[in-house]
Amino acid sequence: MPAPLFQTDTTVVMPAAFSIAGRRSHFPVQILKQTRGGLAEETTALLSRRLKAASLLAFAGFLTFFIKNLFFLDDFVTLADWLLFWVHLAVTVLAGVISLCLWTHRGFLNRHLRLTELLLFGGSALFLLLFSYVDVSESAATGYLPPIVPPWLMLIFTYAMLIPNPNSFTRAAVMISTLAATPITLIIAMHLTSGTFARLFRENHRFRGTEISAVLMLLLAAIVAAWGQHLIGSLRRSVYEARRIGQYHLKQPLGSGGMGDVYLAEHLLMKRPCAIKLIRAEQAGDPQVLERFEHEVQATAKLSHWNSIEIYDYGRTDDGTFYYVMEYLPGMDLEELVQKHGRLPPGRVIHLLEQTCDALAEAHTQRLIHRDIKPANVFVARRGHVCDVAKLLDFGLARPIVRPESGNTTHVGTISGSPLYMAPEQFVDDAVDERSDIYSVGVMAYYLLTGKRPFDNDNPMRVFMAHAQERPRRLCEFCPDISHELEAIVMRCLEKSPDDRFQAAAALREALLNCQEAGDWTREDAAAWWACHVGADQPATNDPADLATTAGDGSIRETDRSSMPS
C-alpha cells in the first residue's frame, strides 16, 4: 500500500529519505531468570504451557468416562471392578488438582514441573495399567485379548507431542520406553502367572496373533514417538539458534517499522534485557538505508547523558543482517502518558522537560540536532529506583548543526521531522539549528500542559502554514493552574523567529527551574504516582525477574514516518 502524501502526526522525509512507519505492538513479554542457558529457560516455559494443556485434557477425558461409568454401576460386580472405579476417581481428581494449580500459577507443582509431569503421566499410566489388567483378566476366559493397545498409544503420543525434552533425548526415550514397556510387561506377567494365558497362546492361533501384534504395535509406537521427540527437539534448537544475533537471544517483538524491527532480547552471558533494532533484509542492499542506519547508531552512541537512550552494541551478522543494541526501558512515552492519564500538572511537566533539555544540551554540544522532538520520542520510565526518568529516543533524523554563514546547507526540498511538532524553518530547511529543537520542545510542553497541540489539523499543509503564521492560543485557556511565568516560557519557545526563542537548551532548562512550579513534583510524588497508576499496567522496575508482563512499548519506539515524493 503506497504511503500517504501527508500525515499530520508523522515524520515526513522528502524526497530521497526512507521512512519508518512505526506501529506499536503490545505483546506480553516474559523474561525468566536463566540458570541453564536460554534454550533450557525456553523449555521450562514451554513445559509449563504444555502441562497446562495436557492436565486439562486429561482431566476432561477422565471426568467424561467417570461420569459415563456412574450410569453403569450395576456392571461393577467384582472387587477389581470397584478398585478400578475408585482409582479412576483418584486419577480424575489428581488431574483436576494439577490443572488447577498450573492454571492459577500457585503451589508447589508450578515450581517443580518435571515432578508435575511425572505425577500426571505416571498417574495416567497407573490407571491404564490397572484397567488393562482387569480387562485382560476378565476377557481371557473368552479366548480373546481385549483392545488394550489404543489407550496406551494415545498416552505415548500425547507425551511425545506435548512434553518438550530438547536437550535430553535420553530422558524422553526412557519415559516413552517405560510407557510402552508397561503393557508389554503386563502381557508377559499374565503368561507367567496365568495358565489360561499360556494355554491360549499355545492353542489359539488368533489369540497368539493378537498378542504379537499388540507387542509389535507398542514397540513401533515407542520408536516413532522417540524419534518424533528427537526431531521436534532438533527443530526447536534450530528455531532458537535462528533467533540469536551474536551474543543476543531475541525474545519478543516490540515494534515494527518500514526500516527495521525492534525486539526484546537478552545477552546470553550477562542475562541483561535489551532492545535490538534489526534492519530489514530486503533493504540491506540499499546504501542510503544502511548509511542512515549507521548514522543513527553513531549519532546516538556519542551521547552518554543519563537522559539519552544508551547504545550497547552494533554489528553485522554473517548473513548480512545489521543490528544495534539499546537499553530496554519498561514504561511509556509522553504521548501515551497524556492519552492514558490526561494533561500533566505543571510541576511534573517541568520535571520531565528539564531532563529532556539536559539530554538535548549534550547533543547540541556534540553539534547534533535531533529534528524529531515530540512526546512519542521522550520515554518516561523508572530507572535505578528513580521514577519519572525521561529518556530522549530516536536520533535517526539527527544531523550536524549548520549555520547560514557556513554555506553548508542541505539541499533545497528536503524536509525532515514530525509536522505537528516542527519549527517553521524546518519546512523550508532554512538554517536548522538547536533552536529548532527548542521550538519542538515548546510544542511538546504545550501538549503536556494542555492535552492539545497548538496547531492540530488533519491537513498537513494547514499545519505547516499555522506554524509559520499563526499564534497559538494561550495555555491558560486550557490550563488555569499554570503560572504566567511558565506560560511565557512555553510561548517564547514557540516564537516564529529562531532569534526570539531561547538560544540553547541549557538556557531553557534554567528558565524552567526558576518557575514557581519548579520543585512541586518531587521524587516522592513520582514514586506514589507510579505505584498507583503504573503497577497495574507495566512493571516499575528494570529487573528482569520483574518484567513478567511488560507491554510491547519497550524503550525504543520507532516513530511514525512516511516518505513523500518531491
XYZ file of C-alpha atoms in Angstrom:
566
model
C 0.000 0.000 0.000
C 1.585 3.329 -1.025
C 2.498 5.803 1.691
C 0.140 8.765 2.095
C 1.243 12.063 0.669
C 0.990 13.853 4.013
C 0.328 12.809 7.580
C -0.038 15.327 10.365
C 1.460 13.282 13.176
C 4.116 11.516 11.208
C 7.661 12.272 10.393
C 7.893 13.426 6.802
C 11.135 12.823 4.955
C 11.474 14.171 1.429
C 12.479 13.449 -1.144
C 15.029 10.673 -1.001
C 14.988 9.629 2.631
C 13.309 6.362 3.506
C 10.510 6.003 6.005
C 9.915 4.228 9.257
C 6.214 3.673 9.553
C 6.351 2.594 13.166
C 3.489 0.671 14.606
C 3.347 -0.113 18.253
C 2.583 -3.683 19.073
C 1.628 -4.964 22.523
C 2.969 -8.419 23.164
C 3.070 -9.959 26.511
C 6.729 -10.100 27.424
C 8.270 -12.589 29.760
C 11.888 -12.624 30.830
C 12.659 -15.538 33.087
C 15.679 -15.992 35.300
C 18.089 -18.245 33.478
C 20.110 -20.838 35.253
C 20.977 -23.297 32.496
C 21.017 -21.241 29.347
C 18.446 -19.746 27.027
C 17.120 -22.952 25.483
C 16.665 -24.572 28.892
C 14.750 -21.498 30.007
C 12.508 -21.640 26.953
C 11.968 -25.356 27.511
C 10.827 -24.678 31.072
C 8.365 -22.027 29.899
C 7.111 -24.334 27.127
C 6.804 -27.255 29.546
C 4.651 -25.118 31.824
C 2.285 -24.239 28.971
C 2.137 -27.787 27.629
C 1.460 -29.281 31.056
C -1.433 -26.879 31.452
C -2.957 -28.182 28.230
C -2.161 -31.830 28.985
C -3.587 -31.687 32.504
C -6.764 -30.009 31.296
C -7.242 -32.585 28.537
C -6.534 -35.449 30.939
C -8.997 -34.096 33.488
C -11.693 -33.644 30.836
C -11.133 -37.147 29.456
C -11.058 -38.933 32.805
C -14.076 -36.983 34.044
C -16.093 -37.804 30.926
C -15.551 -41.551 31.263
C -16.051 -41.434 35.028
C -19.464 -39.819 34.554
C -20.263 -42.468 31.965
C -19.359 -45.210 34.451
C -21.746 -43.744 37.011
C -24.639 -44.789 34.760
C -23.382 -48.389 34.654
C -22.610 -49.110 38.303
C -24.581 -52.355 38.011
C -21.759 -53.715 35.833
C -19.294 -53.432 38.748
C -19.645 -56.905 40.247
C -16.126 -57.825 41.341
C -13.670 -56.314 43.779
C -11.367 -55.489 40.857
C -14.187 -53.523 39.158
C -14.728 -51.390 42.259
C -10.987 -50.928 42.752
C -10.770 -49.680 39.185
C -13.706 -47.320 39.853
C -12.024 -45.672 42.852
C -8.633 -45.466 41.132
C -10.410 -43.813 38.208
C -11.880 -41.253 40.611
C -8.483 -40.643 42.235
C -6.741 -40.089 38.891
C -9.511 -37.734 37.797
C -9.107 -35.682 40.988
C -5.306 -35.725 40.579
C -5.541 -34.403 37.016
C -8.008 -31.733 38.165
C -5.772 -30.582 41.030
C -2.729 -30.455 38.763
C -4.650 -28.458 36.170
C -5.960 -26.024 38.800
C -2.505 -25.461 40.277
C -0.908 -24.896 36.874
C -3.589 -22.559 35.547
C -3.667 -20.454 38.708
C 0.156 -20.288 38.895
C 0.163 -21.323 42.505
C 1.617 -24.036 44.613
C 4.449 -26.494 44.726
C 3.676 -28.040 41.342
C 4.477 -24.834 39.420
C 7.987 -24.805 40.862
C 8.656 -28.472 40.113
C 7.368 -29.013 36.593
C 9.192 -32.290 35.935
C 7.681 -33.741 39.098
C 4.290 -32.495 37.914
C 4.891 -34.196 34.575
C 5.715 -37.441 36.371
C 2.585 -37.230 38.533
C 0.316 -36.553 35.575
C 1.627 -39.206 33.206
C 2.576 -41.638 35.971
C -0.936 -41.447 37.435
C -2.452 -41.930 33.992
C -0.183 -44.913 33.324
C -1.098 -46.454 36.699
C -4.797 -46.212 35.874
C -4.296 -47.679 32.394
C -2.238 -50.499 33.890
C -4.997 -51.414 36.324
C -7.634 -51.007 33.607
C -5.668 -53.268 31.244
C -5.165 -55.892 33.970
C -8.854 -56.032 34.867
C -9.888 -56.068 31.206
C -7.413 -58.788 30.257
C -8.219 -60.904 33.319
C -11.954 -60.810 32.685
C -11.622 -61.418 28.954
C -9.045 -64.175 28.939
C -11.683 -66.785 29.711
C -13.494 -65.912 26.499
C -10.467 -66.765 24.402
C -9.562 -63.351 23.005
C -7.291 -60.449 24.003
C -9.165 -57.158 24.586
C -8.053 -53.996 22.727
C -5.711 -52.610 25.404
C -3.252 -51.032 22.942
C -5.197 -47.899 21.797
C -5.260 -46.170 25.237
C -1.528 -46.745 25.632
C -0.834 -45.423 22.136
C -2.783 -42.275 22.986
C -0.761 -41.796 26.182
C 2.567 -42.403 24.422
C 1.924 -39.983 21.583
C 0.380 -37.368 23.878
C 3.616 -37.369 25.857
C 5.762 -37.275 22.728
C 3.846 -34.366 21.184
C 3.285 -32.206 24.254
C 6.234 -32.674 26.606
C 9.461 -30.977 25.455
C 12.849 -32.607 26.064
C 15.065 -30.827 23.510
C 18.308 -31.164 25.475
C 17.755 -34.668 26.820
C 16.828 -37.245 24.207
C 17.793 -39.984 26.678
C 15.198 -38.778 29.179
C 12.490 -38.699 26.508
C 13.447 -42.157 25.285
C 13.341 -43.570 28.822
C 9.919 -42.069 29.536
C 8.432 -43.248 26.237
C 10.014 -46.685 26.545
C 8.618 -47.033 30.052
C 5.112 -46.188 28.875
C 5.379 -48.706 26.004
C 7.002 -51.409 28.132
C 4.325 -51.300 30.842
C 1.536 -53.080 28.875
C 4.097 -55.432 27.313
C 5.271 -56.339 30.805
C 1.663 -56.914 31.814
C 1.173 -59.364 28.930
C 4.354 -61.230 29.860
C 3.328 -61.321 33.521
C -0.061 -62.765 32.603
C 1.718 -65.534 30.697
C 3.858 -66.355 33.711
C 1.057 -66.251 36.267
C -1.957 -67.487 34.326
C -2.196 -70.994 32.920
C -5.157 -69.876 30.827
C -2.990 -67.318 29.040
C -0.248 -69.815 28.360
C -2.726 -72.375 27.019
C -4.468 -69.813 24.785
C -1.130 -68.684 23.397
C -0.175 -72.266 22.505
C -3.528 -73.424 21.156
C -5.375 -70.340 19.842
C -3.768 -69.023 16.675
C -5.926 -65.865 16.662
C -5.111 -65.093 20.313
C -1.399 -65.565 19.646
C -1.528 -63.274 16.613
C -3.366 -60.573 18.591
C -0.750 -60.675 21.372
C 2.178 -60.471 18.953
C 0.511 -57.612 17.056
C -0.065 -55.701 20.301
C 3.586 -56.037 21.309
C 4.819 -55.025 17.859
C 2.497 -52.009 17.744
C 3.708 -50.817 21.148
C 7.355 -51.242 20.167
C 6.822 -49.426 16.878
C 4.922 -46.635 18.663
C 7.809 -46.218 21.116
C 10.343 -45.934 18.284
C 8.243 -43.460 16.285
C 7.419 -41.355 19.355
C 11.042 -41.212 20.494
C 12.217 -40.284 17.007
C 9.486 -37.627 16.814
C 10.639 -36.183 20.150
C 14.184 -36.004 18.837
C 13.027 -34.338 15.608
C 10.873 -31.789 17.434
C 13.752 -31.038 19.804
C 16.112 -30.510 16.882
C 13.658 -28.159 15.201
C 13.247 -26.231 18.451
C 17.011 -25.873 18.773
C 17.190 -24.675 15.170
C 14.499 -22.080 15.814
C 16.325 -20.975 18.949
C 19.592 -20.591 17.064
C 17.776 -18.675 14.329
C 16.651 -16.162 16.937
C 20.189 -15.447 18.045
C 22.039 -12.355 16.912
C 25.613 -12.706 18.029
C 25.528 -12.935 21.818
C 21.890 -11.843 21.973
C 18.792 -14.004 22.035
C 15.639 -12.469 20.586
C 12.743 -12.877 22.996
C 9.692 -10.981 21.743
C 8.945 -8.366 19.074
C 8.457 -4.847 20.437
C 7.664 -2.927 17.276
C 7.954 -2.885 13.516
C 8.694 -0.153 11.023
C 9.494 0.426 7.398
C 13.223 0.337 8.032
C 13.514 -2.413 10.601
C 12.116 -4.314 13.546
C 12.760 -3.939 17.259
C 12.922 -6.966 19.554
C 13.214 -7.520 23.231
C 16.394 -9.517 23.647
C 18.745 -10.809 26.292
C 22.501 -11.081 26.375
C 23.325 -14.764 26.636
C 26.094 -14.345 29.206
C 25.156 -11.237 31.189
C 21.418 -12.056 31.161
C 20.727 -8.362 30.663
C 17.484 -7.372 28.924
C 17.933 -5.064 25.966
C 16.252 -3.934 22.771
C 17.703 -4.866 19.388
C 16.918 -2.973 16.214
C 17.352 -5.045 13.055
C 17.425 -3.618 9.575
C 15.097 -5.399 7.173
C 16.791 -7.926 4.929
C 15.065 -6.592 1.805
C 16.601 -3.164 2.463
C 20.057 -4.358 3.421
C 21.291 -3.716 -0.095
C 20.146 -0.082 -0.172
C 23.197 2.117 0.507
C 21.032 5.010 1.702
C 19.244 2.804 4.223
C 22.493 1.389 5.560
C 24.057 4.836 5.698
C 21.202 6.223 7.770
C 21.090 3.136 9.958
C 24.784 3.508 10.723
C 24.385 7.252 11.189
C 21.647 6.723 13.772
C 23.885 4.367 15.731
C 26.911 6.610 15.618
C 24.934 9.728 16.499
C 23.304 8.079 19.500
C 26.479 6.307 20.643
C 28.222 9.674 21.053
C 25.770 10.587 23.772
C 26.372 9.442 27.329
C 23.881 11.505 29.303
C 21.566 9.684 31.724
C 18.543 11.066 29.880
C 19.585 9.815 26.415
C 18.964 6.270 25.281
C 22.094 4.167 25.713
C 23.611 2.127 22.892
C 25.262 -1.130 23.958
C 26.431 -2.690 20.733
C 26.348 -2.535 16.948
C 27.263 -5.067 14.315
C 26.508 -7.155 11.289
C 25.832 -10.886 11.265
C 27.301 -13.399 8.838
C 24.109 -13.361 6.771
C 24.287 -9.577 6.337
C 21.766 -8.527 8.988
C 22.620 -5.151 10.522
C 21.654 -4.505 14.116
C 22.309 -2.356 17.114
C 21.545 -2.995 20.755
C 19.979 -0.467 23.117
C 18.884 -0.398 26.729
C 15.404 -1.707 27.408
C 13.107 0.635 29.331
C 9.818 -0.509 30.858
C 7.404 2.382 30.940
C 5.626 4.592 28.406
C 6.294 7.576 26.194
C 4.888 11.018 26.967
C 2.238 10.801 24.273
C 0.893 7.587 25.735
C 1.114 9.092 29.227
C -1.124 12.020 28.241
C -3.513 9.816 26.275
C -3.990 7.470 29.227
C -3.904 9.907 32.138
C -4.681 13.329 30.715
C -2.681 16.540 30.840
C 0.124 16.691 33.375
C 0.478 19.117 36.283
C 2.937 21.979 35.648
C 5.415 20.735 38.242
C 5.676 17.355 36.571
C 6.000 18.905 33.113
C 8.921 20.996 34.341
C 10.493 17.916 35.929
C 10.318 15.975 32.632
C 11.283 18.868 30.370
C 14.361 19.840 32.339
C 15.646 16.262 31.886
C 14.891 16.453 28.164
C 16.769 19.741 27.977
C 19.744 18.113 29.697
C 19.847 15.379 27.044
C 19.427 17.939 24.259
C 22.177 20.127 25.681
C 24.642 17.260 25.389
C 23.524 16.503 21.826
C 23.863 20.159 20.855
C 27.316 20.230 22.428
C 28.166 17.341 20.109
C 26.933 19.544 17.252
C 23.853 17.350 16.714
C 20.268 18.497 16.417
C 17.537 15.967 16.987
C 14.950 17.331 14.492
C 12.215 14.991 15.745
C 11.399 16.093 19.291
C 7.865 15.013 20.171
C 6.105 13.218 23.047
C 6.416 9.826 21.343
C 10.199 10.250 21.341
C 10.543 11.037 25.038
C 10.149 7.965 27.194
C 9.345 8.092 30.889
C 10.479 5.141 32.960
C 11.758 4.019 36.321
C 15.495 3.507 36.444
C 17.576 2.628 39.470
C 14.515 3.003 41.709
C 14.076 6.575 40.479
C 10.673 7.302 38.954
C 9.854 9.658 36.089
C 13.231 9.339 34.409
C 12.924 10.939 30.968
C 14.815 9.313 28.099
C 15.266 11.003 24.738
C 14.894 8.447 21.937
C 15.298 8.086 18.200
C 18.199 10.113 16.880
C 17.558 8.655 13.427
C 16.965 12.126 11.953
C 19.799 13.808 13.859
C 22.381 15.682 11.824
C 25.213 18.147 12.389
C 24.270 21.751 13.117
C 24.757 24.105 10.174
C 24.761 27.883 10.145
C 23.732 30.165 7.281
C 27.147 31.784 7.185
C 28.886 28.429 6.877
C 27.473 27.881 3.413
C 26.984 24.238 4.358
C 23.212 23.977 3.978
C 21.224 20.932 2.939
C 19.664 20.506 -0.446
C 16.558 22.501 -1.161
C 13.331 20.474 -0.985
C 14.344 18.198 1.865
C 12.078 18.302 4.920
C 12.539 16.055 7.941
C 10.527 15.935 11.126
C 7.016 15.447 12.522
C 4.760 18.227 11.115
C 2.771 18.742 14.317
C 5.978 19.481 16.230
C 8.246 21.024 13.598
C 9.667 24.513 13.756
C 8.680 26.830 10.874
C 12.215 26.842 9.457
C 12.188 23.037 9.180
C 9.515 23.264 6.489
C 11.954 25.117 4.228
C 15.119 23.661 5.813
C 16.478 27.148 6.316
C 19.498 27.013 8.654
C 18.042 24.429 11.018
C 19.935 24.506 14.310
C 19.438 23.831 18.024
C 16.737 26.492 18.224
C 14.554 24.255 16.022
C 14.715 21.630 18.751
C 13.780 24.347 21.255
C 10.618 25.068 19.229
C 9.702 21.367 19.225
C 10.223 21.211 22.978
C 7.809 24.153 23.263
C 5.164 22.316 21.230
C 5.674 19.235 23.385
C 5.367 21.325 26.559
C 2.134 22.838 25.223
C 0.765 19.345 24.635
C 1.790 18.041 28.065
C 0.249 21.019 29.870
C -3.000 21.236 27.921
C -3.509 17.836 26.325
C -3.771 19.643 22.981
C -1.330 20.634 20.282
C -1.029 24.314 19.400
C -1.843 23.577 15.747
C -3.786 20.391 15.145
C -5.274 19.684 11.753
C -5.714 16.675 9.510
C -4.334 18.691 6.623
C -0.533 18.872 6.957
C -0.288 21.877 4.688
C -2.526 23.844 7.047
C -0.347 22.717 9.927
C 2.697 23.989 8.019
C 1.052 27.347 7.454
C -0.133 27.640 11.064
C 3.349 27.045 12.430
C 4.691 29.701 10.112
C 1.991 32.380 10.521
C -0.464 31.827 13.382
C -0.030 32.434 17.092
C -1.239 29.565 19.308
C -3.998 30.066 21.843
C -2.846 30.922 25.339
C -2.166 27.989 27.610
C -4.214 29.440 30.471
C -7.365 28.835 28.397
C -6.806 25.092 28.806
C -4.657 25.022 31.954
C -5.953 27.500 34.571
C -3.362 26.440 37.151
C -0.376 27.448 35.028
C 1.649 30.452 36.129
C 2.195 33.411 33.810
C 5.923 32.702 34.093
C 5.681 29.141 32.780
C 3.226 30.186 30.077
C 5.658 32.878 28.942
C 8.480 30.342 28.714
C 6.436 27.989 26.532
C 5.241 30.838 24.310
C 8.807 32.060 23.907
C 9.816 28.598 22.699
C 7.033 28.885 20.089
C 8.231 32.138 18.574
C 8.328 32.076 14.773
C 11.791 33.575 14.547
C 14.626 31.452 15.979
C 16.248 34.642 17.317
C 13.250 35.256 19.605
C 13.408 31.824 21.234
C 15.747 30.516 23.892
C 19.093 30.167 22.201
C 20.177 26.986 23.969
C 18.652 24.017 25.766
C 20.604 24.926 28.889
C 19.004 28.375 28.945
C 15.540 26.843 28.603
C 16.285 24.424 31.425
C 17.442 27.242 33.684
C 14.277 29.232 32.951
C 12.094 26.210 33.744
C 13.848 25.634 37.055
C 13.274 29.256 38.014
C 9.485 28.933 37.622
C 7.374 28.968 40.748
C 6.071 25.455 39.933
C 9.621 24.040 39.817
C 10.036 21.627 42.672
C 6.294 20.992 43.040
C 6.812 17.498 41.650
C 9.181 15.544 43.888
C 10.636 12.054 43.742
C 8.111 11.021 46.356
C 5.268 12.329 44.176
C 6.645 10.407 41.195
C 7.029 7.189 43.210
C 3.482 7.499 44.543
C 2.085 8.119 41.052
C 3.898 5.114 39.614
C 2.783 2.892 42.461
C -0.829 3.953 41.891
C -1.028 4.031 38.085
C 1.791 2.049 36.505
C 1.830 -1.022 38.699
C -1.345 -2.393 37.129
C -0.164 -1.801 33.559
C 3.578 -2.241 33.448
C 6.365 -3.196 35.821
C 8.018 -0.390 37.724
C 11.494 -1.847 37.706
C 14.031 -2.890 35.152
C 14.916 -6.060 36.975
C 14.500 -8.959 34.505
C 12.833 -11.003 37.215
C 10.087 -8.399 37.497
C 9.399 -7.899 33.788
C 6.735 -10.544 33.510
C 4.046 -8.775 31.518
C 5.587 -5.674 30.052
C 3.644 -4.323 27.104
C 5.445 -4.091 23.820
C 6.141 -0.381 24.034
C 9.723 -1.023 25.064
C 12.254 1.691 25.256
C 12.656 2.060 21.527
C 9.585 3.274 19.725
C 10.061 3.613 16.003
C 8.163 6.800 15.325
C 5.528 7.108 12.642
C 7.088 8.162 9.384
C 6.028 8.226 5.791
C 8.055 9.132 2.760
C 6.805 11.783 0.377
C 7.912 12.440 -3.180
C 9.171 15.882 -4.016
